[in-house]
């Protein structure tokens, strides 16, 4: 798949981003892909290329661009259980600085840039996210319901919290079709029930599924959490969702 690095103008500067798209002159539905907390890196770029191979223009922004170009922190080639604490010590300040206000300002810029690309077809797009990116995808869909027709979040960070800006506060605004793929242990049964109740009460068309034999981060092959079966199930859920919402197939 063709790919390129782009710069997205935002209210706070310019965000570098990775884009992958089909090798054709046709226009294709757009997908805004939010990476996990470890950011844009080869494994995420490869996932974007694979998704592009199914007929989508995929834009992966560096959500921590305010702190530098990707990779913002130095990552080992493989994030093991031993190296994970040291990596998170570097990443946590970036996560805490990425407030919901910043996220929504950025979402507006990302969507405007994505839908303005000459390779992207007219109509709504999808927001897909991993870990903290899952929450960002939901926030994006809530803030821009007319532009986001599908949301997929995999091993997402908490969507129902006690914070005043908890992502679930925006559920009533979401008009997208939603799939959430959870790892075992991501949520207690009580928390999962609370999440489903919040989505049902908001009238969101959704599926929430706990993927068997997985741990948090199961889609990422550069971590110890990686589950080949979990990744396959992720594609089995994601691709039909995008087909239904963006192409009508």
Coordinates of C-alpha atoms in Angstrom, one line a residue, residues 12 15 34-35 61-67 91-107 110 132-133 135-137 139-140 165:
X12 CA -2.0 24.3 18.6
X15 CA 0.5 17.2 14.0
X34 CA -6.1 6.6 16.9
X35 CA -3.0 4.6 18.2
X61 CA -2.2 11.1 13.8
X62 CA 0.6 11.5 16.3
X63 CA -1.7 12.4 19.2
X64 CA 1.3 13.6 21.3
X65 CA 2.6 16.0 18.6
X66 CA 2.8 18.9 21.1
X67 CA 5.7 17.1 22.6
X91 CA 4.3 8.0 28.4
X92 CA 2.1 8.8 31.4
X93 CA 3.0 12.6 31.5
X94 CA 2.0 12.8 27.8
X95 CA -1.3 11.0 28.5
X96 CA -2.1 13.2 31.5
X97 CA -1.4 16.3 29.4
X98 CA -3.7 15.2 26.6
X99 CA -6.9 16.6 28.1
X100 CA -10.4 16.1 26.6
X101 CA -10.3 19.7 25.5
X102 CA -7.1 19.1 23.6
X103 CA -8.5 15.9 22.2
X104 CA -11.6 17.6 20.8
X105 CA -9.7 20.5 19.3
X106 CA -7.4 18.0 17.6
X107 CA -10.4 15.8 16.4
X110 CA -8.0 15.6 12.0
X132 CA -6.6 5.4 25.0
X133 CA -7.4 5.7 21.3
X135 CA -11.8 6.6 24.2
X136 CA -10.6 9.3 21.7
X137 CA -12.6 7.6 18.9
X139 CA -15.2 11.4 22.0
X140 CA -14.7 12.2 18.3
X165 CA -15.7 14.7 31.3

